[in-house]
Amino acid sequence: MTTLFTNATLADGCVRDVLVEGETIARVADAGTLDTADADADETVDCDGKHLLPGAIDAHVHFREPGFAHKEDWHTGSRSAAAGGVTTVVDQPNTDPPTVTGEAVDEKATLAGKSLVDFGINGGVTAEWDPDSLFERPIFALGEVFLADSTGDMGIDADLFADAVARAAAEDTVVTVHAEDADLFDRAALERAGDGTGRDADVDAWSAFRTAAAEAAAVDRALEVGADSAADIHIAHTSTPEGVDAAASAGATCEVTPHHLFLSRENLDDLGTFGRMNPPLRSEQRREAVFERVADGTVDIVATDHAPHTRAEKDGSVRDAPSGVPGVETMLPVLLQEVRTGTLTLERVRDLVAATPAEIFDVAGKGRVDEGNDADLVLVDLDDAREIRGDDLHSKCGWTPFEGREAVFPELTLVRGHVAYDARGDGERFGDAVGENVRA
Ligand SMILES: NC(=O)N[C@@H](CC(=O)O)C(=O)O
Ligand SMILES: [Zn+2]
Ligand SMILES: [Zn+2]
């Protein structure tokens, strides 16, 4: 299949003709220089006034298979990704069984055969991990390695963490760290919480419980251990400016989630337990400070920590509702809204969700609209914004913490030249399960 995209504005603002031959971007040329006849194109897509972006790489998702397919699965999660312009996802190890052995990686890779988008499968660490069999597999990275319990209770002790980091460094593998130090949690704050449930739960107590100091201390510890082994440390879902600054000054990389970018403790009255996640939402002041660091380049990437739970599961008190919110389908759309309002540039967004994740995790042939790269492409019309509605999204969980927020969704998403999502004209269509393991 040969598709010619004409008059497409790329992230750098240049207007180009882009020729896709099979699964590859064959040509990127000045607008008007490639015509359908020369290109022998099967289809020509006039992109006049629209932007053609590289498919986003979401370095942090939980698609919940095996073990928790009632929350999400590779089919629903990857459809949600495609509908949000994400063409590569990286799945985390807190599944059942946890992805801590080669055999568990193989089982998850089979399940990922349902994926509409490309994927990476991370290896995980628990006391039962089997690094020899794990590193025999094409794992994407090691992590998230939990320094405190979160969903799945995979928190590990300091000695095991140091061993795992040393082994990852020896295997030239990035270590993604869930950096919270439970010794610095304020348990009294949680004990004081009320008994409301769901949207009436006292979730501000969760932010008071899992303190910013707990993140800062764990980030510092992760960076020290990483330095001892000359390992590549990547801090997951960094929620505080202190955590971002510590990672940046140590030469490590960090990610921020859309919920820590756009939501704060001030949203918890509305969200209730639908705003409970680890690490928790922080003050409006810290949210603004983190946003500044995303805009100014201190933060390396945005990744969603897409962590769906059912509405029924979330309908508990602040103490017993599960932590986590979905986000894979809304990440690019909410960032594109910031381009519309001028708080972020399109090139910055391209770097945050595509070019830099590809660099950090060494994903060849992805992250930019360049000749020879995979034809992972997202067509968007920045003038076509609409409100986010949970009912319109495709995650199995059926809700979003961004309900009502204005955003720009893709018209078309290609994964290596295959149509994964097409909302041009009326209705929407999804492609086939063409997803491949980017490490295999
Ligand atoms: N972030 C969360 O609150 N939850 C994540 C696990 C994690 O990323 O800690 C989940 O898998 O539910
Ligand atoms: Zn985590
Ligand atoms: Zn996570």
Short mmCIF file of C-alpha atoms and ligand atoms in Angstrom, two decimals:
data_model
loop_
_atom_site.label_atom_id
_atom_site.label_comp_id
_atom_site.label_asym_id
_atom_site.label_seq_id
_atom_site.Cartn_x
_atom_site.Cartn_y
_atom_site.Cartn_z
CA MET A 1 0.00 0.00 0.00
CA THR A 2 1.38 3.40 -1.00
CA THR A 3 -0.18 6.52 0.52
CA LEU A 4 0.76 10.09 -0.33
CA PHE A 5 0.08 12.73 2.32
CA THR A 6 0.14 16.16 0.64
CA ASN A 7 0.56 19.64 2.14
CA ALA A 8 1.00 18.25 5.65
CA THR A 9 2.36 20.60 8.34
CA LEU A 10 4.94 18.73 10.42
CA ALA A 11 5.80 19.42 14.07
CA ASP A 12 8.51 21.90 13.01
CA GLY A 13 5.93 23.93 11.06
CA CYS A 14 7.29 22.98 7.63
CA VAL A 15 4.70 21.96 5.02
CA ARG A 16 5.67 18.70 3.35
CA ASP A 17 4.50 15.89 1.10
CA VAL A 18 5.05 12.57 2.87
CA LEU A 19 5.07 9.31 0.93
CA VAL A 20 4.41 6.05 2.79
CA GLU A 21 5.40 2.88 0.97
CA GLY A 22 4.33 -0.26 2.84
CA GLU A 23 5.43 0.12 6.48
CA THR A 24 8.01 2.86 5.91
CA ILE A 25 8.15 6.60 5.38
CA ALA A 26 9.73 6.54 1.90
CA ARG A 27 9.92 10.27 1.14
CA VAL A 28 9.54 13.57 2.99
CA ALA A 29 9.68 16.36 0.42
CA ASP A 30 8.68 19.99 0.03
CA ALA A 31 4.94 20.37 -0.42
CA GLY A 32 3.87 20.14 -4.03
CA THR A 33 6.88 18.14 -5.22
CA LEU A 34 5.42 14.64 -5.03
CA ASP A 35 2.39 14.06 -7.17
CA THR A 36 0.15 11.05 -7.14
CA ALA A 37 1.24 9.84 -10.57
CA ASP A 38 4.98 9.95 -9.77
CA ALA A 39 4.33 8.35 -6.43
CA ASP A 40 2.08 5.71 -7.98
CA ALA A 41 0.04 6.16 -4.81
CA ASP A 42 -2.95 3.97 -4.01
CA GLU A 43 -4.37 6.82 -1.93
CA THR A 44 -3.69 10.53 -1.60
CA VAL A 45 -4.60 12.28 1.65
CA ASP A 46 -4.87 16.04 1.38
CA CYS A 47 -3.57 17.36 4.72
CA ASP A 48 -3.96 21.03 3.89
CA GLY A 49 -4.28 22.97 7.19
CA LYS A 50 -3.63 19.83 9.26
CA HIS A 51 -0.61 18.45 11.10
CA LEU A 52 1.07 15.10 10.53
CA LEU A 53 2.92 13.97 13.68
CA PRO A 54 4.99 10.94 14.60
CA GLY A 55 3.00 8.31 16.49
CA ALA A 56 3.35 8.76 20.26
CA ILE A 57 5.38 6.27 22.32
CA ASP A 58 3.76 5.79 25.75
CA ALA A 59 6.57 4.42 27.93
CA HIS A 60 4.30 3.55 30.84
CA VAL A 61 1.01 1.63 30.50
CA HIS A 62 -0.70 -1.14 32.44
CA PHE A 63 -2.83 -3.16 30.02
CA ARG A 64 -3.64 -5.58 32.84
CA GLU A 65 -3.15 -8.91 31.04
CA PRO A 66 -2.54 -11.53 32.25
CA GLY A 67 -4.58 -11.58 35.41
CA PHE A 68 -6.77 -8.49 35.48
CA ALA A 69 -8.45 -8.50 32.06
CA HIS A 70 -11.69 -7.23 33.61
CA LYS A 71 -9.98 -3.83 33.97
CA GLU A 72 -8.31 -3.73 30.49
CA ASP A 73 -6.84 -6.07 27.93
CA TRP A 74 -4.45 -5.79 25.00
CA HIS A 75 -7.33 -5.40 22.54
CA THR A 76 -9.20 -2.63 24.37
CA GLY A 77 -6.04 -0.93 25.66
CA SER A 78 -4.41 -0.82 22.22
CA ARG A 79 -7.62 0.47 20.59
CA SER A 80 -7.64 3.21 23.20
CA ALA A 81 -4.00 3.95 22.40
CA ALA A 82 -4.62 4.12 18.62
CA ALA A 83 -7.63 6.41 19.10
CA GLY A 84 -5.35 8.75 21.07
CA GLY A 85 -2.48 8.76 18.54
CA VAL A 86 -0.25 6.39 20.54
CA THR A 87 1.42 3.88 18.20
CA THR A 88 3.83 2.21 20.67
CA VAL A 89 3.13 1.28 24.30
CA VAL A 90 5.36 -0.17 27.03
CA ASP A 91 3.60 -2.55 29.41
CA GLN A 92 4.57 -2.71 33.09
CA PRO A 93 5.18 -5.91 35.12
CA ASN A 94 2.50 -5.76 37.87
CA THR A 95 0.28 -8.34 36.20
CA ASP A 96 -0.63 -11.82 37.45
CA PRO A 97 1.76 -13.54 37.16
CA PRO A 98 4.15 -10.58 37.52
CA THR A 99 6.53 -10.29 34.54
CA VAL A 100 9.59 -11.33 36.56
CA THR A 101 10.60 -14.49 34.65
CA GLY A 102 11.28 -15.33 31.03
CA GLU A 103 8.21 -17.57 31.01
CA ALA A 104 5.99 -14.68 32.17
CA VAL A 105 7.41 -12.47 29.40
CA ASP A 106 6.55 -15.17 26.85
CA GLU A 107 2.99 -15.44 28.19
CA LYS A 108 2.49 -11.67 27.98
CA ALA A 109 4.02 -11.52 24.48
CA THR A 110 1.42 -14.06 23.33
CA LEU A 111 -1.40 -11.96 24.80
CA ALA A 112 0.07 -8.84 23.15
CA GLY A 113 -0.59 -10.55 19.82
CA LYS A 114 -4.01 -8.84 20.08
CA SER A 115 -2.42 -5.37 20.01
CA LEU A 116 -3.29 -2.85 17.30
CA VAL A 117 -0.14 -0.89 18.17
CA ASP A 118 3.52 -1.77 18.60
CA PHE A 119 4.66 -2.60 22.09
CA GLY A 120 7.50 -3.22 24.52
CA ILE A 121 7.25 -5.62 27.45
CA ASN A 122 9.13 -4.59 30.59
CA GLY A 123 10.71 -7.08 32.97
CA GLY A 124 9.97 -6.69 36.67
CA VAL A 125 11.69 -7.38 40.01
CA THR A 126 10.40 -9.20 43.08
CA ALA A 127 12.07 -11.62 45.50
CA GLU A 128 10.96 -14.36 43.05
CA TRP A 129 12.49 -12.75 39.95
CA ASP A 130 14.67 -14.88 37.68
CA PRO A 131 17.03 -12.41 36.00
CA ASP A 132 18.82 -15.05 33.91
CA SER A 133 15.62 -16.14 32.12
CA LEU A 134 14.27 -12.58 32.09
CA PHE A 135 17.27 -11.06 30.34
CA GLU A 136 17.27 -13.92 27.80
CA ARG A 137 14.03 -12.35 26.49
CA PRO A 138 13.78 -9.14 24.45
CA ILE A 139 12.52 -7.06 27.39
CA PHE A 140 12.07 -3.34 26.69
CA ALA A 141 13.42 -2.06 30.03
CA LEU A 142 13.52 -3.23 33.67
CA GLY A 143 10.67 -1.70 35.64
CA GLU A 144 8.76 -0.16 36.96
CA VAL A 145 10.83 -1.34 39.92
CA PHE A 146 8.75 -0.48 42.96
CA LEU A 147 10.53 1.13 45.95
CA ALA A 148 7.15 1.18 47.71
CA ASP A 149 4.06 -0.97 47.28
CA SER A 150 1.54 0.18 44.73
CA THR A 151 -1.02 -1.82 42.75
CA GLY A 152 0.24 -5.39 42.94
CA ASP A 153 2.34 -4.89 46.09
CA MET A 154 5.65 -5.38 44.28
CA GLY A 155 7.71 -3.17 46.62
CA ILE A 156 11.29 -4.50 47.07
CA ASP A 157 14.00 -3.95 49.69
CA ALA A 158 17.19 -1.91 49.29
CA ASP A 159 19.50 -4.89 48.75
CA LEU A 160 17.37 -6.41 46.00
CA PHE A 161 17.06 -2.98 44.37
CA ALA A 162 20.84 -2.57 44.31
CA ASP A 163 21.29 -6.08 42.85
CA ALA A 164 18.65 -5.46 40.19
CA VAL A 165 20.17 -2.11 39.16
CA ALA A 166 23.66 -3.65 38.92
CA ARG A 167 22.31 -6.49 36.75
CA ALA A 168 20.40 -4.10 34.50
CA ALA A 169 23.53 -1.98 34.05
CA ALA A 170 25.47 -5.10 33.09
CA GLU A 171 22.72 -5.90 30.56
CA ASP A 172 22.75 -2.31 29.25
CA THR A 173 19.06 -2.00 30.15
CA VAL A 174 17.29 1.12 31.44
CA VAL A 175 15.77 0.84 34.94
CA THR A 176 12.41 2.57 35.40
CA VAL A 177 11.84 3.33 39.09
CA HIS A 178 8.64 3.84 41.06
CA ALA A 179 10.22 6.25 43.55
CA GLU A 180 8.34 6.50 46.83
CA ASP A 181 9.81 5.79 50.28
CA ALA A 182 7.12 4.29 52.54
CA ASP A 183 9.16 5.21 55.64
CA LEU A 184 8.22 8.83 54.92
CA PHE A 185 4.50 8.25 54.42
CA ASP A 186 2.31 10.15 56.91
CA ARG A 187 0.10 7.32 58.17
CA ALA A 188 -1.69 9.53 60.71
CA ALA A 189 -2.98 11.68 57.84
CA LEU A 190 -4.63 8.63 56.31
CA GLU A 191 -6.04 7.47 59.67
CA ARG A 192 -7.73 10.87 60.03
CA ALA A 193 -9.48 10.48 56.65
CA GLY A 194 -13.26 10.28 56.56
CA ASP A 195 -15.23 7.21 55.39
CA GLY A 196 -16.84 8.66 52.27
CA THR A 197 -16.62 6.49 49.13
CA GLY A 198 -16.17 7.07 45.40
CA ARG A 199 -16.65 10.72 44.51
CA ASP A 200 -17.41 11.49 48.19
CA ALA A 201 -14.19 9.99 49.48
CA ASP A 202 -11.67 12.15 51.35
CA VAL A 203 -8.90 11.58 48.77
CA ASP A 204 -6.92 14.64 49.80
CA ALA A 205 -5.83 12.43 52.69
CA TRP A 206 -4.09 10.20 50.12
CA SER A 207 -1.96 13.16 49.00
CA ALA A 208 -1.24 13.97 52.67
CA PHE A 209 -0.32 10.30 53.27
CA ARG A 210 2.03 9.62 50.33
CA THR A 211 4.09 12.74 50.91
CA ALA A 212 6.20 14.71 48.46
CA ALA A 213 9.12 14.08 50.82
CA ALA A 214 8.62 10.33 50.29
CA GLU A 215 9.10 10.82 46.55
CA ALA A 216 12.13 13.10 46.92
CA ALA A 217 13.89 10.66 49.27
CA ALA A 218 13.21 7.67 47.02
CA VAL A 219 14.40 9.55 43.93
CA ASP A 220 17.63 10.45 45.74
CA ARG A 221 18.12 6.81 46.77
CA ALA A 222 17.44 5.53 43.25
CA LEU A 223 19.94 8.02 41.81
CA GLU A 224 22.64 7.04 44.33
CA VAL A 225 22.20 3.33 43.65
CA GLY A 226 22.15 4.04 39.93
CA ALA A 227 25.38 6.03 40.15
CA ASP A 228 27.08 3.15 42.04
CA SER A 229 26.42 0.86 39.05
CA ALA A 230 26.63 3.50 36.29
CA ALA A 231 23.09 2.41 35.40
CA ASP A 232 20.58 4.31 33.24
CA ILE A 233 17.90 5.35 35.75
CA HIS A 234 14.51 6.63 34.56
CA ILE A 235 12.17 7.99 37.24
CA ALA A 236 8.56 6.98 36.57
CA HIS A 237 5.58 9.30 37.10
CA THR A 238 7.60 12.06 38.79
CA SER A 239 5.02 14.21 40.61
CA THR A 240 7.14 16.88 42.33
CA PRO A 241 9.54 19.59 41.11
CA GLU A 242 11.99 18.28 43.70
CA GLY A 243 11.95 14.85 42.06
CA VAL A 244 12.33 16.31 38.58
CA ASP A 245 15.25 18.54 39.63
CA ALA A 246 17.04 15.70 41.44
CA ALA A 247 16.77 13.43 38.39
CA ALA A 248 17.90 16.16 36.00
CA SER A 249 20.91 17.18 38.12
CA ALA A 250 22.00 13.54 38.41
CA GLY A 251 21.90 13.00 34.66
CA ALA A 252 18.99 10.57 34.96
CA THR A 253 15.79 10.85 32.93
CA CYS A 254 12.28 11.32 34.22
CA GLU A 255 8.69 11.21 33.03
CA VAL A 256 5.63 13.15 34.12
CA THR A 257 2.05 11.93 33.64
CA PRO A 258 -0.79 14.02 32.19
CA HIS A 259 -2.65 13.74 35.51
CA HIS A 260 0.26 15.24 37.45
CA LEU A 261 0.52 17.93 34.73
CA PHE A 262 -3.10 18.98 34.58
CA LEU A 263 -4.70 17.90 37.89
CA SER A 264 -3.91 18.75 41.52
CA ARG A 265 -5.33 18.34 45.04
CA GLU A 266 -7.79 21.09 44.07
CA ASN A 267 -9.52 18.62 41.74
CA LEU A 268 -10.01 15.96 44.39
CA ASP A 269 -13.35 17.28 45.65
CA ASP A 270 -14.76 16.45 42.19
CA LEU A 271 -12.74 13.31 41.50
CA GLY A 272 -12.87 11.50 44.84
CA THR A 273 -11.22 8.06 44.44
CA PHE A 274 -11.12 8.60 40.65
CA GLY A 275 -8.25 10.90 41.59
CA ARG A 276 -6.42 8.36 43.76
CA MET A 277 -3.14 7.16 42.28
CA ASN A 278 0.48 6.59 43.30
CA PRO A 279 2.24 8.92 43.57
CA PRO A 280 -0.75 11.09 44.44
CA LEU A 281 -1.89 14.43 43.09
CA ARG A 282 0.08 17.28 44.57
CA SER A 283 -0.65 20.96 45.41
CA GLU A 284 -1.57 23.40 42.66
CA GLN A 285 1.79 25.10 43.35
CA ARG A 286 3.73 21.88 42.75
CA ARG A 287 1.63 21.09 39.67
CA GLU A 288 2.52 24.48 38.17
CA ALA A 289 6.21 23.97 38.99
CA VAL A 290 6.18 20.56 37.28
CA PHE A 291 4.38 22.05 34.26
CA GLU A 292 7.09 24.72 33.95
CA ARG A 293 9.70 21.96 33.88
CA VAL A 294 7.83 20.12 31.14
CA ALA A 295 7.65 23.33 29.07
CA ASP A 296 11.29 24.31 29.65
CA GLY A 297 12.80 20.92 28.83
CA THR A 298 13.87 19.81 32.31
CA VAL A 299 11.36 16.95 32.16
CA ASP A 300 12.35 14.47 29.45
CA ILE A 301 9.08 12.81 28.49
CA VAL A 302 5.38 12.54 29.21
CA ALA A 303 4.08 9.01 29.83
CA THR A 304 0.60 8.18 31.04
CA ASP A 305 0.90 5.44 33.71
CA HIS A 306 -2.37 4.27 32.11
CA ALA A 307 -3.70 2.33 35.12
CA PRO A 308 -7.38 1.47 34.60
CA HIS A 309 -9.63 0.13 37.36
CA THR A 310 -13.36 -0.50 37.03
CA ARG A 311 -15.83 2.09 38.35
CA ALA A 312 -17.11 -0.50 40.81
CA GLU A 313 -13.57 -1.02 42.17
CA LYS A 314 -13.10 2.72 42.50
CA ASP A 315 -16.34 3.03 44.48
CA GLY A 316 -14.59 2.49 47.82
CA SER A 317 -13.15 4.72 50.54
CA VAL A 318 -9.82 6.52 50.21
CA ARG A 319 -8.24 3.63 52.14
CA ASP A 320 -9.51 0.72 50.05
CA ALA A 321 -10.14 1.98 46.50
CA PRO A 322 -7.32 0.94 44.12
CA SER A 323 -4.78 3.51 42.91
CA GLY A 324 -4.51 4.47 39.26
CA VAL A 325 -6.24 6.34 36.45
CA PRO A 326 -6.51 5.64 32.67
CA GLY A 327 -4.71 8.03 30.31
CA VAL A 328 -3.34 6.45 27.12
CA GLU A 329 -6.10 7.84 24.88
CA THR A 330 -6.07 11.37 26.29
CA MET A 331 -2.32 12.07 26.59
CA LEU A 332 -1.68 13.49 23.10
CA PRO A 333 -5.10 15.19 22.90
CA VAL A 334 -4.64 17.17 26.14
CA LEU A 335 -1.10 18.14 25.14
CA LEU A 336 -2.32 19.31 21.72
CA GLN A 337 -4.82 21.52 23.53
CA GLU A 338 -1.82 23.22 25.19
CA VAL A 339 -0.46 23.88 21.70
CA ARG A 340 -3.78 25.52 20.78
CA THR A 341 -3.60 27.75 23.88
CA GLY A 342 0.12 28.42 23.36
CA THR A 343 1.56 27.02 26.62
CA LEU A 344 3.49 24.31 24.73
CA THR A 345 4.96 24.27 21.22
CA LEU A 346 4.16 21.45 18.82
CA GLU A 347 7.85 20.59 18.57
CA ARG A 348 8.02 20.30 22.38
CA VAL A 349 5.00 17.96 22.36
CA ARG A 350 6.59 15.90 19.55
CA ASP A 351 9.76 15.58 21.65
CA LEU A 352 7.90 14.79 24.88
CA VAL A 353 5.77 11.92 23.55
CA ALA A 354 7.69 10.61 20.53
CA ALA A 355 11.26 11.74 19.72
CA THR A 356 12.68 11.66 23.27
CA PRO A 357 11.04 8.40 24.41
CA ALA A 358 12.55 6.82 21.26
CA GLU A 359 15.98 8.19 22.21
CA ILE A 360 15.86 7.38 25.94
CA PHE A 361 14.80 3.78 25.34
CA ASP A 362 16.73 3.35 22.09
CA VAL A 363 13.73 2.53 19.90
CA ALA A 364 15.14 2.55 16.36
CA GLY A 365 13.13 3.99 13.47
CA LYS A 366 10.42 5.68 15.55
CA GLY A 367 9.70 9.06 17.09
CA ARG A 368 10.11 11.37 14.08
CA VAL A 369 8.59 11.84 10.62
CA ASP A 370 11.86 11.08 8.86
CA GLU A 371 12.64 9.15 5.66
CA GLY A 372 13.35 5.51 6.44
CA ASN A 373 11.44 5.53 9.73
CA ASP A 374 8.44 3.34 10.52
CA ALA A 375 5.25 4.93 9.15
CA ASP A 376 3.85 5.58 12.63
CA LEU A 377 1.82 8.69 11.81
CA VAL A 378 -0.96 10.73 13.41
CA LEU A 379 -3.08 13.20 11.44
CA VAL A 380 -4.63 15.96 13.57
CA ASP A 381 -6.61 19.13 12.93
CA LEU A 382 -5.69 21.60 15.66
CA ASP A 383 -8.86 23.54 14.91
CA ASP A 384 -10.99 20.51 15.74
CA ALA A 385 -11.13 20.43 19.55
CA ARG A 386 -13.88 18.70 21.53
CA GLU A 387 -14.64 17.85 25.13
CA ILE A 388 -13.32 14.60 26.56
CA ARG A 389 -16.14 12.21 27.49
CA GLY A 390 -15.51 8.90 29.23
CA ASP A 391 -18.32 7.38 27.17
CA ASP A 392 -16.42 8.20 23.94
CA LEU A 393 -13.16 6.56 25.06
CA HIS A 394 -12.16 2.96 24.35
CA SER A 395 -10.51 1.71 27.53
CA LYS A 396 -12.50 -1.10 29.13
CA CYS A 397 -12.73 0.93 32.37
CA GLY A 398 -15.10 3.45 30.73
CA TRP A 399 -14.10 6.58 32.66
CA THR A 400 -11.47 9.32 32.62
CA PRO A 401 -10.17 11.85 35.18
CA PHE A 402 -10.25 14.45 32.37
CA GLU A 403 -14.05 14.46 31.86
CA GLY A 404 -15.15 17.68 30.15
CA ARG A 405 -11.64 18.92 29.35
CA GLU A 406 -11.14 20.30 25.82
CA ALA A 407 -8.71 18.29 23.69
CA VAL A 408 -7.68 17.51 20.11
CA PHE A 409 -8.13 13.89 19.06
CA PRO A 410 -6.55 12.30 15.96
CA GLU A 411 -8.41 11.87 12.70
CA LEU A 412 -6.12 9.05 11.55
CA THR A 413 -3.46 6.89 13.20
CA LEU A 414 -1.10 4.64 11.22
CA VAL A 415 1.09 1.94 12.81
CA ARG A 416 3.90 1.07 10.38
CA GLY A 417 1.68 2.19 7.52
CA HIS A 418 -1.33 0.12 8.65
CA VAL A 419 -4.48 2.11 9.53
CA ALA A 420 -4.99 1.53 13.27
CA TYR A 421 -7.67 4.19 13.77
CA ASP A 422 -9.66 6.23 11.23
CA ALA A 423 -12.22 8.85 12.29
CA ARG A 424 -12.31 10.71 8.99
CA GLY A 425 -15.87 11.17 7.78
CA ASP A 426 -18.61 9.81 10.03
CA GLY A 427 -18.01 7.14 12.67
CA GLU A 428 -14.69 5.56 13.53
CA ARG A 429 -12.92 2.45 12.30
CA PHE A 430 -10.17 0.39 13.87
CA GLY A 431 -7.49 -1.63 12.15
CA ASP A 432 -6.25 -5.16 12.66
CA ALA A 433 -3.95 -6.51 15.39
CA VAL A 434 -0.71 -5.63 13.59
CA GLY A 435 1.24 -4.68 16.76
CA GLU A 436 4.82 -5.99 16.98
CA ASN A 437 7.32 -6.21 19.82
CA VAL A 438 9.78 -3.39 19.14
CA ARG A 439 12.60 -5.37 20.82
CA ALA A 440 12.02 -8.74 19.11
N1 LIG B 1 0.03 4.46 39.60
C1 LIG B 1 -0.91 3.83 40.23
O1 LIG B 1 -1.54 4.40 41.11
N2 LIG B 1 -1.20 2.54 39.95
C2 LIG B 1 -0.52 1.68 38.99
C3 LIG B 1 0.79 1.13 39.54
C4 LIG B 1 1.88 2.19 39.60
O2 LIG B 1 2.24 2.76 38.57
O3 LIG B 1 2.34 2.47 40.71
C5 LIG B 1 -1.42 0.52 38.64
O4 LIG B 1 -0.93 -0.41 37.98
O5 LIG B 1 -2.60 0.56 39.04
ZN ZN B 2 4.23 3.28 39.70
ZN ZN B 3 2.61 2.42 36.64
#
